[in-house]
mmCIF file of N, CA and C in Angstrom:
data_model
loop_
_atom_site.group_PDB
_atom_site.id
_atom_site.type_symbol
_atom_site.label_atom_id
_atom_site.label_comp_id
_atom_site.label_asym_id
_atom_site.label_seq_id
_atom_site.Cartn_x
_atom_site.Cartn_y
_atom_site.Cartn_z
ATOM 1 N N MET A 1 -1.106 -20.892 -1.177
ATOM 2 C CA MET A 1 -0.669 -20.273 0.064
ATOM 3 C C MET A 1 -1.637 -19.142 0.395
ATOM 4 N N SER A 2 -1.956 -19.005 1.669
ATOM 5 C CA SER A 2 -2.880 -17.949 2.070
ATOM 6 C C SER A 2 -2.173 -16.594 2.078
ATOM 7 N N ALA A 3 -2.975 -15.545 2.112
ATOM 8 C CA ALA A 3 -2.446 -14.183 2.084
ATOM 9 C C ALA A 3 -1.594 -13.904 3.316
ATOM 10 N N LEU A 4 -0.534 -13.138 3.105
ATOM 11 C CA LEU A 4 0.325 -12.676 4.196
ATOM 12 C C LEU A 4 -0.072 -11.238 4.500
ATOM 13 N N THR A 5 -0.272 -10.933 5.776
ATOM 14 C CA THR A 5 -0.712 -9.592 6.151
ATOM 15 C C THR A 5 0.214 -8.988 7.191
ATOM 16 N N TYR A 6 0.246 -7.658 7.181
ATOM 17 C CA TYR A 6 1.034 -6.916 8.161
ATOM 18 C C TYR A 6 0.234 -5.674 8.521
ATOM 19 N N GLU A 7 -0.073 -5.530 9.807
ATOM 20 C CA GLU A 7 -0.852 -4.387 10.271
ATOM 21 C C GLU A 7 0.045 -3.161 10.372
ATOM 22 N N LEU A 8 -0.330 -2.108 9.651
ATOM 23 C CA LEU A 8 0.436 -0.869 9.654
ATOM 24 C C LEU A 8 0.035 0.058 10.789
ATOM 25 N N ALA A 9 -1.257 0.150 11.065
ATOM 26 C CA ALA A 9 -1.770 1.010 12.138
ATOM 27 C C ALA A 9 -3.236 0.657 12.364
ATOM 28 N N ASP A 10 -3.710 0.899 13.593
ATOM 29 C CA ASP A 10 -5.107 0.605 13.864
ATOM 30 C C ASP A 10 -5.732 1.684 14.743
ATOM 31 N N ASP A 11 -7.058 1.660 14.789
ATOM 32 C CA ASP A 11 -7.823 2.496 15.706
ATOM 33 C C ASP A 11 -9.076 1.710 16.077
ATOM 34 N N ASP A 12 -10.049 2.362 16.683
ATOM 35 C CA ASP A 12 -11.249 1.654 17.138
ATOM 36 C C ASP A 12 -12.088 1.096 15.991
ATOM 37 N N ASP A 13 -11.974 1.688 14.790
ATOM 38 C CA ASP A 13 -12.780 1.251 13.655
ATOM 39 C C ASP A 13 -12.190 0.067 12.906
ATOM 40 N N GLY A 14 -10.873 -0.093 12.947
ATOM 41 C CA GLY A 14 -10.238 -1.168 12.206
ATOM 42 C C GLY A 14 -8.749 -0.934 12.072
ATOM 43 N N ALA A 15 -8.152 -1.536 11.039
ATOM 44 C CA ALA A 15 -6.701 -1.448 10.874
ATOM 45 C C ALA A 15 -6.323 -1.275 9.411
ATOM 46 N N TRP A 16 -5.306 -0.429 9.166
ATOM 47 C CA TRP A 16 -4.679 -0.328 7.859
ATOM 48 C C TRP A 16 -3.710 -1.498 7.766
ATOM 49 N N THR A 17 -3.877 -2.308 6.745
ATOM 50 C CA THR A 17 -3.126 -3.548 6.608
ATOM 51 C C THR A 17 -2.545 -3.665 5.206
ATOM 52 N N ILE A 18 -1.290 -4.115 5.124
ATOM 53 C CA ILE A 18 -0.706 -4.433 3.830
ATOM 54 C C ILE A 18 -0.892 -5.941 3.636
ATOM 55 N N VAL A 19 -1.330 -6.317 2.451
ATOM 56 C CA VAL A 19 -1.669 -7.707 2.162
ATOM 57 C C VAL A 19 -0.908 -8.155 0.918
ATOM 58 N N PHE A 20 -0.292 -9.329 1.011
ATOM 59 C CA PHE A 20 0.379 -9.934 -0.144
ATOM 60 C C PHE A 20 -0.217 -11.311 -0.374
ATOM 61 N N GLU A 21 -0.716 -11.532 -1.590
ATOM 62 C CA GLU A 21 -1.246 -12.836 -1.977
ATOM 63 C C GLU A 21 -0.236 -13.491 -2.914
ATOM 64 N N PRO A 22 0.617 -14.382 -2.369
ATOM 65 C CA PRO A 22 1.718 -14.964 -3.161
ATOM 66 C C PRO A 22 1.274 -15.716 -4.408
ATOM 67 N N ASP A 23 0.157 -16.422 -4.340
ATOM 68 C CA ASP A 23 -0.286 -17.202 -5.499
ATOM 69 C C ASP A 23 -0.662 -16.310 -6.673
ATOM 70 N N ASP A 24 -1.206 -15.136 -6.375
ATOM 71 C CA ASP A 24 -1.645 -14.210 -7.418
ATOM 72 C C ASP A 24 -0.650 -13.074 -7.658
ATOM 73 N N LEU A 25 0.432 -13.034 -6.850
ATOM 74 C CA LEU A 25 1.404 -11.946 -6.903
ATOM 75 C C LEU A 25 0.696 -10.596 -6.792
ATOM 76 N N HIS A 26 -0.227 -10.518 -5.826
ATOM 77 C CA HIS A 26 -1.038 -9.312 -5.625
ATOM 78 C C HIS A 26 -0.666 -8.684 -4.287
ATOM 79 N N LEU A 27 -0.277 -7.407 -4.324
ATOM 80 C CA LEU A 27 0.123 -6.658 -3.134
ATOM 81 C C LEU A 27 -0.757 -5.417 -3.045
ATOM 82 N N TYR A 28 -1.394 -5.204 -1.900
ATOM 83 C CA TYR A 28 -2.272 -4.053 -1.762
ATOM 84 C C TYR A 28 -2.387 -3.640 -0.299
ATOM 85 N N VAL A 29 -2.949 -2.442 -0.097
ATOM 86 C CA VAL A 29 -3.230 -1.927 1.236
ATOM 87 C C VAL A 29 -4.737 -1.838 1.375
ATOM 88 N N ASP A 30 -5.231 -2.234 2.533
ATOM 89 C CA ASP A 30 -6.675 -2.233 2.769
ATOM 90 C C ASP A 30 -6.950 -1.751 4.180
ATOM 91 N N PHE A 31 -8.041 -1.007 4.359
ATOM 92 C CA PHE A 31 -8.510 -0.688 5.702
ATOM 93 C C PHE A 31 -9.496 -1.777 6.073
ATOM 94 N N VAL A 32 -9.127 -2.592 7.044
ATOM 95 C CA VAL A 32 -9.926 -3.750 7.430
ATOM 96 C C VAL A 32 -10.701 -3.404 8.702
ATOM 97 N N ARG A 33 -12.003 -3.386 8.590
ATOM 98 C CA ARG A 33 -12.857 -3.101 9.745
ATOM 99 C C ARG A 33 -12.710 -4.219 10.779
ATOM 100 N N SER A 34 -12.955 -3.883 12.022
ATOM 101 C CA SER A 34 -12.857 -4.872 13.099
ATOM 102 C C SER A 34 -13.709 -6.087 12.775
ATOM 103 N N ARG A 35 -13.146 -7.250 13.031
ATOM 104 C CA ARG A 35 -13.799 -8.548 12.857
ATOM 105 C C ARG A 35 -14.201 -8.854 11.402
ATOM 106 N N THR A 36 -13.439 -8.314 10.436
ATOM 107 C CA THR A 36 -13.648 -8.673 9.034
ATOM 108 C C THR A 36 -12.298 -9.033 8.433
ATOM 109 N N ALA A 37 -12.311 -9.540 7.218
ATOM 110 C CA ALA A 37 -11.066 -9.920 6.537
ATOM 111 C C ALA A 37 -10.756 -8.921 5.426
ATOM 112 N N ALA A 38 -9.489 -8.853 5.058
ATOM 113 C CA ALA A 38 -9.083 -7.995 3.943
ATOM 114 C C ALA A 38 -9.774 -8.471 2.674
ATOM 115 N N ASP A 39 -10.115 -7.521 1.816
ATOM 116 C CA ASP A 39 -10.816 -7.836 0.578
ATOM 117 C C ASP A 39 -10.088 -7.157 -0.579
ATOM 118 N N PRO A 40 -9.526 -7.940 -1.517
ATOM 119 C CA PRO A 40 -8.783 -7.340 -2.626
ATOM 120 C C PRO A 40 -9.603 -6.323 -3.417
ATOM 121 N N ALA A 41 -10.914 -6.510 -3.473
ATOM 122 C CA ALA A 41 -11.763 -5.573 -4.211
ATOM 123 C C ALA A 41 -11.785 -4.193 -3.559
ATOM 124 N N ASN A 42 -11.566 -4.134 -2.245
ATOM 125 C CA ASN A 42 -11.566 -2.860 -1.526
ATOM 126 C C ASN A 42 -10.167 -2.287 -1.376
ATOM 127 N N GLY A 43 -9.158 -3.089 -1.649
ATOM 128 C CA GLY A 43 -7.777 -2.656 -1.450
ATOM 129 C C GLY A 43 -7.325 -1.673 -2.511
ATOM 130 N N MET A 44 -6.179 -1.033 -2.241
ATOM 131 C CA MET A 44 -5.596 -0.101 -3.206
ATOM 132 C C MET A 44 -4.123 -0.432 -3.372
ATOM 133 N N THR A 45 -3.574 -0.017 -4.485
ATOM 134 C CA THR A 45 -2.156 -0.261 -4.717
ATOM 135 C C THR A 45 -1.334 0.541 -3.712
ATOM 136 N N ILE A 46 -0.084 0.147 -3.556
ATOM 137 C CA ILE A 46 0.828 0.891 -2.681
ATOM 138 C C ILE A 46 0.943 2.327 -3.178
ATOM 139 N N ASP A 47 1.059 2.498 -4.496
ATOM 140 C CA ASP A 47 1.165 3.851 -5.065
ATOM 141 C C ASP A 47 -0.047 4.702 -4.712
ATOM 142 N N ASP A 48 -1.243 4.139 -4.881
ATOM 143 C CA ASP A 48 -2.456 4.892 -4.566
ATOM 144 C C ASP A 48 -2.536 5.213 -3.076
ATOM 145 N N PHE A 49 -2.142 4.267 -2.253
ATOM 146 C CA PHE A 49 -2.167 4.493 -0.809
ATOM 147 C C PHE A 49 -1.239 5.640 -0.419
ATOM 148 N N LEU A 50 -0.028 5.643 -0.967
ATOM 149 C CA LEU A 50 0.940 6.691 -0.631
ATOM 150 C C LEU A 50 0.562 8.042 -1.230
ATOM 151 N N ALA A 51 -0.197 8.046 -2.315
ATOM 152 C CA ALA A 51 -0.584 9.297 -2.962
ATOM 153 C C ALA A 51 -1.744 9.992 -2.250
ATOM 154 N N ARG A 52 -2.506 9.260 -1.463
ATOM 155 C CA ARG A 52 -3.664 9.851 -0.768
ATOM 156 C C ARG A 52 -3.214 10.659 0.437
ATOM 157 N N ARG A 53 -3.879 11.761 0.671
ATOM 158 C CA ARG A 53 -3.636 12.545 1.883
ATOM 159 C C ARG A 53 -4.290 11.809 3.051
ATOM 160 N N PRO A 54 -3.533 11.527 4.124
ATOM 161 C CA PRO A 54 -4.106 10.816 5.274
ATOM 162 C C PRO A 54 -5.335 11.539 5.825
ATOM 163 N N GLN A 55 -6.364 10.756 6.128
ATOM 164 C CA GLN A 55 -7.632 11.294 6.589
ATOM 165 C C GLN A 55 -7.749 11.379 8.106
ATOM 166 N N ASP A 56 -6.923 10.622 8.811
ATOM 167 C CA ASP A 56 -6.980 10.636 10.272
ATOM 168 C C ASP A 56 -5.635 10.161 10.821
ATOM 169 N N GLN A 57 -5.523 10.110 12.133
ATOM 170 C CA GLN A 57 -4.246 9.743 12.753
ATOM 171 C C GLN A 57 -3.833 8.313 12.435
ATOM 172 N N ALA A 58 -4.780 7.379 12.391
ATOM 173 C CA ALA A 58 -4.427 5.986 12.061
ATOM 174 C C ALA A 58 -3.883 5.912 10.635
ATOM 175 N N HIS A 59 -4.498 6.627 9.723
ATOM 176 C CA HIS A 59 -4.045 6.643 8.331
ATOM 177 C C HIS A 59 -2.647 7.277 8.253
ATOM 178 N N HIS A 60 -2.422 8.346 8.989
ATOM 179 C CA HIS A 60 -1.107 9.003 9.035
ATOM 180 C C HIS A 60 -0.044 8.031 9.564
ATOM 181 N N ARG A 61 -0.352 7.305 10.644
ATOM 182 C CA ARG A 61 0.590 6.327 11.206
ATOM 183 C C ARG A 61 0.842 5.201 10.215
ATOM 184 N N ALA A 62 -0.197 4.782 9.490
ATOM 185 C CA ALA A 62 -0.041 3.703 8.516
ATOM 186 C C ALA A 62 0.934 4.109 7.411
ATOM 187 N N VAL A 63 0.834 5.345 6.923
ATOM 188 C CA VAL A 63 1.766 5.823 5.897
ATOM 189 C C VAL A 63 3.185 5.838 6.455
ATOM 190 N N ALA A 64 3.343 6.412 7.647
ATOM 191 C CA ALA A 64 4.674 6.479 8.267
ATOM 192 C C ALA A 64 5.248 5.082 8.484
ATOM 193 N N ASN A 65 4.433 4.152 8.941
ATOM 194 C CA ASN A 65 4.901 2.785 9.201
ATOM 195 C C ASN A 65 5.236 2.045 7.909
ATOM 196 N N LEU A 66 4.472 2.282 6.840
ATOM 197 C CA LEU A 66 4.784 1.648 5.564
ATOM 198 C C LEU A 66 6.112 2.170 5.025
ATOM 199 N N VAL A 67 6.326 3.472 5.079
ATOM 200 C CA VAL A 67 7.588 4.054 4.620
ATOM 201 C C VAL A 67 8.750 3.484 5.440
ATOM 202 N N ALA A 68 8.593 3.406 6.762
ATOM 203 C CA ALA A 68 9.649 2.853 7.616
ATOM 204 C C ALA A 68 9.906 1.381 7.291
ATOM 205 N N LEU A 69 8.849 0.605 7.075
ATOM 206 C CA LEU A 69 8.990 -0.812 6.733
ATOM 207 C C LEU A 69 9.757 -0.976 5.422
ATOM 208 N N LEU A 70 9.403 -0.196 4.418
ATOM 209 C CA LEU A 70 10.095 -0.281 3.132
ATOM 210 C C LEU A 70 11.561 0.106 3.266
ATOM 211 N N CYS A 71 11.837 1.166 4.024
ATOM 212 C CA CYS A 71 13.229 1.595 4.201
ATOM 213 C C CYS A 71 14.051 0.532 4.926
ATOM 214 N N ARG A 72 13.476 -0.071 5.975
ATOM 215 C CA ARG A 72 14.202 -1.130 6.700
ATOM 216 C C ARG A 72 14.424 -2.335 5.797
ATOM 217 N N THR A 73 13.403 -2.717 5.077
ATOM 218 C CA THR A 73 13.481 -3.904 4.227
ATOM 219 C C THR A 73 14.480 -3.721 3.088
ATOM 220 N N LEU A 74 14.542 -2.527 2.553
ATOM 221 C CA LEU A 74 15.436 -2.271 1.426
ATOM 222 C C LEU A 74 16.823 -1.851 1.858
ATOM 223 N N GLY A 75 17.087 -1.887 3.173
ATOM 224 C CA GLY A 75 18.437 -1.698 3.661
ATOM 225 C C GLY A 75 18.826 -0.302 4.065
ATOM 226 N N ARG A 76 17.882 0.620 4.096
ATOM 227 C CA ARG A 76 18.203 1.970 4.541
ATOM 228 C C ARG A 76 17.715 2.084 5.975
ATOM 229 N N GLY A 77 18.630 2.134 6.910
ATOM 230 C CA GLY A 77 18.279 2.100 8.321
ATOM 231 C C GLY A 77 17.382 3.211 8.801
ATOM 232 N N ASP A 78 17.651 4.449 8.379
ATOM 233 C CA ASP A 78 16.865 5.583 8.835
ATOM 234 C C ASP A 78 15.946 6.051 7.724
ATOM 235 N N PRO A 79 14.632 5.844 7.897
ATOM 236 C CA PRO A 79 13.716 6.271 6.848
ATOM 237 C C PRO A 79 13.654 7.793 6.749
ATOM 238 N N ILE A 80 13.293 8.262 5.570
ATOM 239 C CA ILE A 80 13.045 9.687 5.389
ATOM 240 C C ILE A 80 11.818 10.024 6.221
ATOM 241 N N PRO A 81 11.883 11.041 7.065
ATOM 242 C CA PRO A 81 10.719 11.358 7.903
ATOM 243 C C PRO A 81 9.492 11.636 7.047
ATOM 244 N N PRO A 82 8.373 10.947 7.297
ATOM 245 C CA PRO A 82 7.171 11.166 6.500
ATOM 246 C C PRO A 82 6.700 12.612 6.528
ATOM 247 N N ALA A 83 7.003 13.346 7.586
ATOM 248 C CA ALA A 83 6.571 14.739 7.669
ATOM 249 C C ALA A 83 7.241 15.595 6.611
ATOM 250 N N ALA A 84 8.314 15.109 6.001
ATOM 251 C CA ALA A 84 8.999 15.862 4.958
ATOM 252 C C ALA A 84 8.178 15.847 3.657
ATOM 253 N N ASP A 85 7.187 15.011 3.573
ATOM 254 C CA ASP A 85 6.359 14.900 2.388
ATOM 255 C C ASP A 85 4.979 15.459 2.698
ATOM 256 N N HIS A 86 4.446 16.280 1.836
ATOM 257 C CA HIS A 86 3.158 16.930 2.088
ATOM 258 C C HIS A 86 2.013 15.949 2.250
ATOM 259 N N ARG A 87 2.096 14.779 1.605
ATOM 260 C CA ARG A 87 0.999 13.818 1.670
ATOM 261 C C ARG A 87 0.904 13.176 3.046
ATOM 262 N N ALA A 88 1.979 13.147 3.798
ATOM 263 C CA ALA A 88 1.988 12.440 5.071
ATOM 264 C C ALA A 88 1.752 13.381 6.257
ATOM 265 N N GLN A 89 1.374 14.610 5.995
ATOM 266 C CA GLN A 89 1.113 15.539 7.084
ATOM 267 C C GLN A 89 -0.106 15.093 7.870
ATOM 268 N N SER A 90 -0.129 15.413 9.140
ATOM 269 C CA SER A 90 -1.281 15.089 9.965
ATOM 270 C C SER A 90 -2.499 15.829 9.437
ATOM 271 N N PRO A 91 -3.658 15.177 9.502
ATOM 272 C CA PRO A 91 -4.877 15.848 9.034
ATOM 273 C C PRO A 91 -5.204 17.027 9.942
ATOM 274 N N PRO A 92 -5.922 18.023 9.404
ATOM 275 C CA PRO A 92 -6.280 19.200 10.214
ATOM 276 C C PRO A 92 -7.218 18.857 11.328
#
């Protein structure tokens, strides 16, 4: 089965994408440049992605959207606001 992808946020340079490869049971987040494909070698774990301080607005939106996606999927209707966590603050 081919990889399943979900775009978390994008800008002019590319998109933050969550990728799941069912055959390999591999889940990662990757910044995919325009007109290229996700590459597991460039991807990072969900933990590493959430631990990084967002570098720009697209990265900030990607963190917020991932947290919201996880909360909806796991049955909690209202996600914890990402701004409550220091890692999800908007970049200076």
